[in-house]
Coordinates of C-alpha atoms in Angstrom, one line a residue:
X1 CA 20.9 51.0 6.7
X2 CA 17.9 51.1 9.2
X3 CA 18.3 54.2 11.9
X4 CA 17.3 51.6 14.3
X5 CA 20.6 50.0 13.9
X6 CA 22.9 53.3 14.6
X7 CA 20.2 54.3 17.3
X8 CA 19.9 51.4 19.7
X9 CA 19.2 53.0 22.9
X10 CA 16.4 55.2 20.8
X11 CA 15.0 52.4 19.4
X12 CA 14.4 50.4 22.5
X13 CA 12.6 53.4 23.8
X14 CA 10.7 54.0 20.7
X15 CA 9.6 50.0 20.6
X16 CA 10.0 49.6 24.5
X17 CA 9.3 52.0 26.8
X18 CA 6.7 54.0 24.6
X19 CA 4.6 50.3 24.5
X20 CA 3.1 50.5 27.9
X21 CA 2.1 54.0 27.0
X22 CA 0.3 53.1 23.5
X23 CA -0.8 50.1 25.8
X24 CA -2.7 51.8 28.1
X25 CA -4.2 54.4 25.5
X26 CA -5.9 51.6 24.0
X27 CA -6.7 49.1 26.9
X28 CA -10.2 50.4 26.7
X29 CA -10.6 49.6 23.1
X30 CA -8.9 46.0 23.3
X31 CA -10.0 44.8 26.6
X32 CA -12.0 42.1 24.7
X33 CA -8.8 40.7 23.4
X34 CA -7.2 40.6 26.3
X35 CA -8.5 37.2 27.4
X36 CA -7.0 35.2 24.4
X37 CA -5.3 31.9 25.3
X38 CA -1.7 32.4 25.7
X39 CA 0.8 35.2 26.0
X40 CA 1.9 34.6 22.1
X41 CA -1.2 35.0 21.1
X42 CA -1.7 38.0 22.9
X43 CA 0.8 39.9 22.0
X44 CA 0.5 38.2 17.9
X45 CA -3.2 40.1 18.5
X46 CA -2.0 43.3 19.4
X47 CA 0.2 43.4 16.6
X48 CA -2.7 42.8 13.9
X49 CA -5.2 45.2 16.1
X50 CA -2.6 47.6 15.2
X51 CA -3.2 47.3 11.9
X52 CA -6.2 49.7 11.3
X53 CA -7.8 51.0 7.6
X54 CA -7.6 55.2 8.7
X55 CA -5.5 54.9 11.4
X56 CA -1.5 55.3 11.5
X57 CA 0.8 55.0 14.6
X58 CA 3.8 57.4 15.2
X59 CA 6.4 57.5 18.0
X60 CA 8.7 60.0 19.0
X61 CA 11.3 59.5 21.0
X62 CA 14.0 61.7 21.8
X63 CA 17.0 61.5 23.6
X64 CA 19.5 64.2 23.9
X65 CA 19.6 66.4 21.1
X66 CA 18.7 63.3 18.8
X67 CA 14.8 62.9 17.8
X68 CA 13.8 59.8 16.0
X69 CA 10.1 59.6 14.4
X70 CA 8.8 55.5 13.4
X71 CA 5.6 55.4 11.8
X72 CA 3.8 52.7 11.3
X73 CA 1.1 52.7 8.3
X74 CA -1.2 50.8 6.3
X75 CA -0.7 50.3 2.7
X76 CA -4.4 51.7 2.3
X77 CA -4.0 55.0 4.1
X78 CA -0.9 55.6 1.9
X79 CA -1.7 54.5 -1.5
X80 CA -4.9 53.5 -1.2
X81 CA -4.4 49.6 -1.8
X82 CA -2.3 47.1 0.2
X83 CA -0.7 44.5 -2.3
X84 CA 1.8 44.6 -5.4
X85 CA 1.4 47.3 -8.0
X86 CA -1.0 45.6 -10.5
X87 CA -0.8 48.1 -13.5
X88 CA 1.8 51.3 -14.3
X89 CA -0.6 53.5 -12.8
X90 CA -0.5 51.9 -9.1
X91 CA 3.5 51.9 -9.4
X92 CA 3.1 55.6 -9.7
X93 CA 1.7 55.5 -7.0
X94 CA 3.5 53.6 -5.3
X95 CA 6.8 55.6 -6.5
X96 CA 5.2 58.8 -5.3
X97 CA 4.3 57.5 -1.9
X98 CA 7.7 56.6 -1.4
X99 CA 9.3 59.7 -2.9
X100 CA 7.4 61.5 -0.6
X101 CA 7.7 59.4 2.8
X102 CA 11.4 59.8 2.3
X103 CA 11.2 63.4 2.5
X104 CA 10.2 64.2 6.1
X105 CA 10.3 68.0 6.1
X106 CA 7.1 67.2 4.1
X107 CA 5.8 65.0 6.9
X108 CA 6.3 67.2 9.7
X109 CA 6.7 70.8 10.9
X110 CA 8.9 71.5 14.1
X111 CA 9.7 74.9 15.7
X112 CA 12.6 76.4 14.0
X113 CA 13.7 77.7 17.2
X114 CA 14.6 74.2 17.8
X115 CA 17.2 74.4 15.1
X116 CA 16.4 70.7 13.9
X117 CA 18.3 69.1 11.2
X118 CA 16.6 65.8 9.3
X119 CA 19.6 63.5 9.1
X120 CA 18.4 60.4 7.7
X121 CA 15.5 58.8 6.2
X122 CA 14.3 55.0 6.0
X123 CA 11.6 53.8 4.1
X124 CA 10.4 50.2 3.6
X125 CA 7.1 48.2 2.8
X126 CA 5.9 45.0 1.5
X127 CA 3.8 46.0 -1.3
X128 CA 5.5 43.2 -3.2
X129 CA 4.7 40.8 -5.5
X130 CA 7.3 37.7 -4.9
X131 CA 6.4 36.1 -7.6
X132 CA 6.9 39.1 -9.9
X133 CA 6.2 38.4 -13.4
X134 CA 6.0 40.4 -16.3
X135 CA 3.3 38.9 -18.1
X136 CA 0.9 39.8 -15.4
X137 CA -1.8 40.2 -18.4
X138 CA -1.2 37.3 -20.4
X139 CA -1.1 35.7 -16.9
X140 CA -4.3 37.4 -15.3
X141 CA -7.2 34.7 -15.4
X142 CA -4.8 31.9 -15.0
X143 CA -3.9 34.2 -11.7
X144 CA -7.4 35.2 -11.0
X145 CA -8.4 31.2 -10.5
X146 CA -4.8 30.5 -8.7
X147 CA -5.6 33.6 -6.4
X148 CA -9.2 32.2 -4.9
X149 CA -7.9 29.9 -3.3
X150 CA -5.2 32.3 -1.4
X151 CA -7.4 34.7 -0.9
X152 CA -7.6 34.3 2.7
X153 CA -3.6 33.4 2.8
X154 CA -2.7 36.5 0.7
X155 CA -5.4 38.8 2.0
X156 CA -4.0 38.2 5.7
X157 CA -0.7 39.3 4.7
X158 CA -1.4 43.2 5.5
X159 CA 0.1 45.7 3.2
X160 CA 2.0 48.3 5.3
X161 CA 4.8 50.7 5.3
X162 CA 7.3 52.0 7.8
X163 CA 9.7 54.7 8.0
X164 CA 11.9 56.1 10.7
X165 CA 13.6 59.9 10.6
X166 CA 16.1 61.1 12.5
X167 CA 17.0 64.8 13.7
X168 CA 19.6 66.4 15.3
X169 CA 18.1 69.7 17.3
X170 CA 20.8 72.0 18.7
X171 CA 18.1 73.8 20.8
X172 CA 15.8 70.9 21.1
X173 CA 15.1 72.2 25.0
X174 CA 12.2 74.8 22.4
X175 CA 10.9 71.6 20.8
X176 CA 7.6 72.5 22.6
X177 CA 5.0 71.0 19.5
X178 CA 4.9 68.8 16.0
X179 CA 2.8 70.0 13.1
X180 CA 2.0 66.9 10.9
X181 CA 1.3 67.5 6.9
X182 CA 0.4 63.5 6.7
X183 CA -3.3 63.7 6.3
X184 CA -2.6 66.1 2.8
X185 CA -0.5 63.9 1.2
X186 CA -2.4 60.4 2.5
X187 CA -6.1 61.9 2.8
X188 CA -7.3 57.9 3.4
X189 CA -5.9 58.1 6.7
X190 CA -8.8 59.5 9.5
X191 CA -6.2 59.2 12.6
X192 CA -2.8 59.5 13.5
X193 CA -1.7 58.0 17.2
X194 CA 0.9 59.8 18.8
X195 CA 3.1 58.1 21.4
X196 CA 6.0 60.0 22.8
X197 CA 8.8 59.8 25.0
X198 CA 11.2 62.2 26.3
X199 CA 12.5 64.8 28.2
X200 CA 9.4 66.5 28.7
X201 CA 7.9 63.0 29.9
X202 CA 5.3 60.6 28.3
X203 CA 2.8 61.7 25.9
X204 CA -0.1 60.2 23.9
X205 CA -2.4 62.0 21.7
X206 CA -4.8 61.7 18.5
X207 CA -3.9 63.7 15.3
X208 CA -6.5 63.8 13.3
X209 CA -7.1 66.3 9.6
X210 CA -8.7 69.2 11.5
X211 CA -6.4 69.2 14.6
X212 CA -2.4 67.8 13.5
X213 CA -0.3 69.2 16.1
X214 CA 0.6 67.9 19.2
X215 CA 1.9 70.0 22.0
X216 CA 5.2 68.3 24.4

């Protein structure tokens, strides 16, 4: 079951509230976009600007002695591709990546002084194939002609994972940083946005390998 459906209010502020402070962190970069026709279309562009090679987006929001982490990533910063597994190896991958995204004490580093307990994990992706056939060899060229002409189709379908953590943090009044492990186990990503939102205020920041913590 998705944290975001035991968590509501923590949700809305993760997906809510922390918006107009990842909005305004990147209003420099996007203010060409901003003058597409139509609010759908606006807000359909942010969603895909999102979407970065090397960049992966976290929130934090925390409310009470509850913390809940969402991260937002593309399948190329985690494994390094972003459709279906197309041979064993790439489903070892795959496997691994998840394996290890469900694990959060691998993820991140907070203050044991904080007393934090991780409480629940959810993972998901699209990394799929729908069509999911086992004769993907006997099937290749026959796939490989069927395929050019859904490129374009297929190749705007972004491969991307998500996962949400929650904590419980008897003393989360000494939750005063986060350390993040993310760029040693997923070296293709370059960046990792930060938005946060809670008792200490608002925050934005930039991880990146050679500084990963940011201080609340």
């Amino acid at each position: 079951m998705s944290i975001c459906n035991k968590k509501t209010l923590l949700c809305l502020a993760v997906s809510g509230s922390l918006f107009s402070v990842s909005y305004a962190a990147n209003a420099n970069d996007h203010h060409d976009h901003n003058h597409h026709d139509g609010e759908h279309h606006e807000t359909e562009h942010r969603h895909h600007d999102a979407h970065v090679h090397g960049v992966v987006e976290t929130n934090i929001a925390q409310d009470g002695d509850h913390l809940l982490f969402e991260i937002t990533a593309p399948g190329a910063d985690v494994v390094g591709f972003e459709h279906a597994p197309k041979d064993d190896a790439q489903k070892q991958v795959l496997a691994n990546a998840v394996k290890t995204l469900n694990n959060p004490n691998l993820i991140f580093t907070l203050p044991e002084n904080a007393k934090c307990t991780f409480e629940e994990a959810h993972v998901s992706h699209n990394l799929v194939n729908h069509n999911d056939h086992d004769d993907d060899d006997h099937d290749h060229d026959h796939d490989h002609d069927h395929h050019d002409g859904e490129h374009h189709k297929e190749h705007g379908k972004h491969g991307e994972f998500s996962a949400q953590y929650e904590y419980h943090c008897e003393a989360i009044s000494n939750l005063d940083q986060i350390e993040t492990q993310w760029f040693t186990h997923f070296p293709h990503t370059h960046k990792m946005t930060i938005q946060y939102l809670g008792d200490a205020g608002q925050k934005a920041a930039s991880l990146t390998p050679k500084s990963s913590v940011i201080t609340l």
